[in-house]
Each structure stands twice: as structure tokens, then as C-alpha cells.
């Protein structure tokens, strides 16, 4: 009787393994939070943002950012190049395409593999 009961317990435990395995699928799913929907976002620029480097020999000393403000206003340009960060305040931007140079600490060009720019309106 004890052996038969042990067999049923083991069989019951083995039948749930498939349920646990199905819970650990390789493809993650994303669930929406209750009440959340699309949020309106106002971009501070229109069109594209182009970046270029200001160099002295093999050293990068600045990043040129070409962009078009969506409205006239006060903006901050923050650039991260390699591990170096630089910020430039543009107090009166206008609404036409412009090129601004953000100064960064002198960084060897070989140390920069990526560059990012964040444009925020004040």
C-alpha cells in the first residue's frame, strides 16, 4: 500500500514538470500596466540630427551637432563620446537648421567607439 501511494505521489509530481517548464519559455512577453496607454511625446527637434567631430591631431575636442529646433527656445545639448560628456546651452535657438559645437575634454580618437546626443528643451 505504501509503495502504491509513493508511485502516485511521484507520478503527480512528474505531471507538473511540464507546467513549470512552460512557464520558463525562451521568448519573454511584455504586459501592459493597468490603465496605461500611449503617451504623447514632444520632440525638441525636427528632422534628423547629424554629428561630426572637432579634432586636433588624433585628439577629439568637440562634437558638432546639426539639428533643427521644433520651436524657438532655450535648449541643452548633452553629448557623450567615448566616456567623455560635454554640455552646451543654447539660450535662443530659432527654428532653422543650425550647427552647434559641444566642447568635450580632449579624448583620443581611438577611445571613441560611440557618440550620443541628447537635446532637451528648458
PDB file of C-alpha atoms in Angstrom:
ATOM      1  CA  UNK A   1       0.000   0.000   0.000  1.00  0.00           C
ATOM      2  CA  UNK A   2       2.825   2.443   0.875  1.00  0.00           C
ATOM      3  CA  UNK A   3       4.565   1.602  -2.403  1.00  0.00           C
ATOM      4  CA  UNK A   4       1.408   2.274  -4.407  1.00  0.00           C
ATOM      5  CA  UNK A   5       0.909   5.613  -2.605  1.00  0.00           C
ATOM      6  CA  UNK A   6       4.559   6.569  -3.298  1.00  0.00           C
ATOM      7  CA  UNK A   7       4.091   5.762  -7.007  1.00  0.00           C
ATOM      8  CA  UNK A   8       1.017   8.028  -7.199  1.00  0.00           C
ATOM      9  CA  UNK A   9       2.865  10.874  -5.443  1.00  0.00           C
ATOM     10  CA  UNK A  10       5.838  10.599  -7.819  1.00  0.00           C
ATOM     11  CA  UNK A  11       3.536  10.405 -10.855  1.00  0.00           C
ATOM     12  CA  UNK A  12       1.664  13.501  -9.625  1.00  0.00           C
ATOM     13  CA  UNK A  13       4.895  15.422  -9.160  1.00  0.00           C
ATOM     14  CA  UNK A  14       6.182  14.430 -12.597  1.00  0.00           C
ATOM     15  CA  UNK A  15       2.950  15.553 -14.257  1.00  0.00           C
ATOM     16  CA  UNK A  16       3.520  19.155 -13.079  1.00  0.00           C
ATOM     17  CA  UNK A  17       7.046  19.400 -14.548  1.00  0.00           C
ATOM     18  CA  UNK A  18       5.615  20.318 -17.962  1.00  0.00           C
ATOM     19  CA  UNK A  19       3.629  23.163 -16.437  1.00  0.00           C
ATOM     20  CA  UNK A  20       6.724  24.620 -14.755  1.00  0.00           C
ATOM     21  CA  UNK A  21       8.803  24.215 -17.923  1.00  0.00           C
ATOM     22  CA  UNK A  22       6.160  26.026 -19.969  1.00  0.00           C
ATOM     23  CA  UNK A  23       6.458  28.979 -17.568  1.00  0.00           C
ATOM     24  CA  UNK A  24      10.142  29.437 -18.447  1.00  0.00           C
ATOM     25  CA  UNK A  25       9.816  29.930 -22.204  1.00  0.00           C
ATOM     26  CA  UNK A  26      12.718  31.398 -24.164  1.00  0.00           C
ATOM     27  CA  UNK A  27      10.666  34.283 -25.572  1.00  0.00           C
ATOM     28  CA  UNK A  28       9.824  36.968 -22.994  1.00  0.00           C
ATOM     29  CA  UNK A  29       6.458  38.654 -23.191  1.00  0.00           C
ATOM     30  CA  UNK A  30       5.617  42.258 -22.399  1.00  0.00           C
ATOM     31  CA  UNK A  31       2.481  43.082 -20.483  1.00  0.00           C
ATOM     32  CA  UNK A  32       0.801  46.473 -20.312  1.00  0.00           C
ATOM     33  CA  UNK A  33       0.322  48.103 -16.950  1.00  0.00           C
ATOM     34  CA  UNK A  34      -3.276  48.574 -15.935  1.00  0.00           C
ATOM     35  CA  UNK A  35      -4.604  51.856 -17.256  1.00  0.00           C
ATOM     36  CA  UNK A  36      -1.517  52.720 -19.288  1.00  0.00           C
ATOM     37  CA  UNK A  37      -1.716  53.683 -22.920  1.00  0.00           C
ATOM     38  CA  UNK A  38       0.238  55.679 -25.442  1.00  0.00           C
ATOM     39  CA  UNK A  39       1.856  58.822 -24.074  1.00  0.00           C
ATOM     40  CA  UNK A  40       2.234  61.985 -26.144  1.00  0.00           C
ATOM     41  CA  UNK A  41       5.870  62.995 -26.579  1.00  0.00           C
ATOM     42  CA  UNK A  42       7.015  66.338 -27.944  1.00  0.00           C
ATOM     43  CA  UNK A  43      10.385  66.086 -29.663  1.00  0.00           C
ATOM     44  CA  UNK A  44      12.554  69.182 -29.292  1.00  0.00           C
ATOM     45  CA  UNK A  45      13.881  68.833 -32.821  1.00  0.00           C
ATOM     46  CA  UNK A  46      12.507  68.098 -36.265  1.00  0.00           C
ATOM     47  CA  UNK A  47      14.150  66.077 -38.999  1.00  0.00           C
ATOM     48  CA  UNK A  48      17.452  64.385 -38.315  1.00  0.00           C
ATOM     49  CA  UNK A  49      20.381  65.059 -36.020  1.00  0.00           C
ATOM     50  CA  UNK A  50      23.850  64.836 -37.557  1.00  0.00           C
ATOM     51  CA  UNK A  51      27.062  64.672 -35.552  1.00  0.00           C
ATOM     52  CA  UNK A  52      30.660  65.409 -36.510  1.00  0.00           C
ATOM     53  CA  UNK A  53      33.963  65.613 -34.652  1.00  0.00           C
ATOM     54  CA  UNK A  54      36.269  68.561 -33.999  1.00  0.00           C
ATOM     55  CA  UNK A  55      39.819  67.221 -33.859  1.00  0.00           C
ATOM     56  CA  UNK A  56      43.322  68.406 -33.144  1.00  0.00           C
ATOM     57  CA  UNK A  57      45.692  65.751 -34.444  1.00  0.00           C
ATOM     58  CA  UNK A  58      44.465  62.417 -33.051  1.00  0.00           C
ATOM     59  CA  UNK A  59      42.509  64.098 -30.241  1.00  0.00           C
ATOM     60  CA  UNK A  60      38.773  64.897 -30.316  1.00  0.00           C
ATOM     61  CA  UNK A  61      37.982  68.189 -28.568  1.00  0.00           C
ATOM     62  CA  UNK A  62      34.373  68.757 -29.608  1.00  0.00           C
ATOM     63  CA  UNK A  63      31.290  67.323 -31.234  1.00  0.00           C
ATOM     64  CA  UNK A  64      29.407  69.258 -33.930  1.00  0.00           C
ATOM     65  CA  UNK A  65      25.650  68.756 -33.733  1.00  0.00           C
ATOM     66  CA  UNK A  66      23.481  69.789 -36.685  1.00  0.00           C
ATOM     67  CA  UNK A  67      19.790  69.913 -35.794  1.00  0.00           C
ATOM     68  CA  UNK A  68      16.559  71.864 -36.311  1.00  0.00           C
ATOM     69  CA  UNK A  69      14.652  73.037 -33.195  1.00  0.00           C
ATOM     70  CA  UNK A  70      10.905  72.378 -33.380  1.00  0.00           C
ATOM     71  CA  UNK A  71      10.225  75.718 -31.696  1.00  0.00           C
ATOM     72  CA  UNK A  72      12.294  78.730 -30.710  1.00  0.00           C
ATOM     73  CA  UNK A  73      13.510  78.364 -27.159  1.00  0.00           C
ATOM     74  CA  UNK A  74      16.243  77.530 -24.674  1.00  0.00           C
ATOM     75  CA  UNK A  75      17.880  74.101 -25.209  1.00  0.00           C
ATOM     76  CA  UNK A  76      20.635  71.988 -23.680  1.00  0.00           C
ATOM     77  CA  UNK A  77      22.747  69.728 -25.883  1.00  0.00           C
ATOM     78  CA  UNK A  78      24.441  66.919 -23.955  1.00  0.00           C
ATOM     79  CA  UNK A  79      26.947  64.759 -25.803  1.00  0.00           C
ATOM     80  CA  UNK A  80      28.609  61.558 -24.633  1.00  0.00           C
ATOM     81  CA  UNK A  81      31.591  60.487 -26.754  1.00  0.00           C
ATOM     82  CA  UNK A  82      33.550  57.505 -25.517  1.00  0.00           C
ATOM     83  CA  UNK A  83      33.453  58.071 -21.761  1.00  0.00           C
ATOM     84  CA  UNK A  84      33.524  61.875 -22.003  1.00  0.00           C
ATOM     85  CA  UNK A  85      30.479  64.107 -21.542  1.00  0.00           C
ATOM     86  CA  UNK A  86      30.020  67.691 -22.690  1.00  0.00           C
ATOM     87  CA  UNK A  87      27.067  70.078 -22.397  1.00  0.00           C
ATOM     88  CA  UNK A  88      26.146  73.231 -24.285  1.00  0.00           C
ATOM     89  CA  UNK A  89      23.281  75.603 -23.502  1.00  0.00           C
ATOM     90  CA  UNK A  90      21.612  77.253 -26.499  1.00  0.00           C
ATOM     91  CA  UNK A  91      19.604  80.132 -24.956  1.00  0.00           C
ATOM     92  CA  UNK A  92      17.875  81.329 -28.133  1.00  0.00           C
ATOM     93  CA  UNK A  93      17.629  78.716 -30.857  1.00  0.00           C
ATOM     94  CA  UNK A  94      15.268  79.964 -33.556  1.00  0.00           C
ATOM     95  CA  UNK A  95      13.570  77.355 -35.757  1.00  0.00           C
ATOM     96  CA  UNK A  96      16.006  76.914 -38.647  1.00  0.00           C
ATOM     97  CA  UNK A  97      18.658  74.216 -39.017  1.00  0.00           C
ATOM     98  CA  UNK A  98      21.746  75.067 -37.009  1.00  0.00           C
ATOM     99  CA  UNK A  99      25.125  73.574 -36.142  1.00  0.00           C
ATOM    100  CA  UNK A 100      26.447  73.846 -32.597  1.00  0.00           C
ATOM    101  CA  UNK A 101      29.781  72.617 -31.258  1.00  0.00           C
ATOM    102  CA  UNK A 102      29.759  70.938 -27.856  1.00  0.00           C
ATOM    103  CA  UNK A 103      33.197  71.064 -26.246  1.00  0.00           C
ATOM    104  CA  UNK A 104      34.446  67.883 -24.557  1.00  0.00           C
ATOM    105  CA  UNK A 105      37.631  67.101 -22.668  1.00  0.00           C
ATOM    106  CA  UNK A 106      40.403  66.140 -25.077  1.00  0.00           C
ATOM    107  CA  UNK A 107      39.901  62.448 -25.847  1.00  0.00           C
ATOM    108  CA  UNK A 108      41.977  60.188 -28.076  1.00  0.00           C
ATOM    109  CA  UNK A 109      40.013  59.392 -31.229  1.00  0.00           C
ATOM    110  CA  UNK A 110      40.771  55.682 -30.772  1.00  0.00           C
ATOM    111  CA  UNK A 111      38.948  55.781 -27.392  1.00  0.00           C
ATOM    112  CA  UNK A 112      35.654  56.821 -29.013  1.00  0.00           C
ATOM    113  CA  UNK A 113      33.596  53.969 -30.437  1.00  0.00           C
ATOM    114  CA  UNK A 114      30.156  55.536 -29.946  1.00  0.00           C
ATOM    115  CA  UNK A 115      28.695  59.020 -29.568  1.00  0.00           C
ATOM    116  CA  UNK A 116      25.253  60.025 -28.328  1.00  0.00           C
ATOM    117  CA  UNK A 117      23.475  63.356 -28.164  1.00  0.00           C
ATOM    118  CA  UNK A 118      20.515  64.352 -26.004  1.00  0.00           C
ATOM    119  CA  UNK A 119      18.625  67.541 -26.886  1.00  0.00           C
ATOM    120  CA  UNK A 120      16.399  68.824 -24.108  1.00  0.00           C
ATOM    121  CA  UNK A 121      14.246  71.932 -24.062  1.00  0.00           C
ATOM    122  CA  UNK A 122      14.407  74.047 -20.895  1.00  0.00           C
TER     123      UNK A 122
END
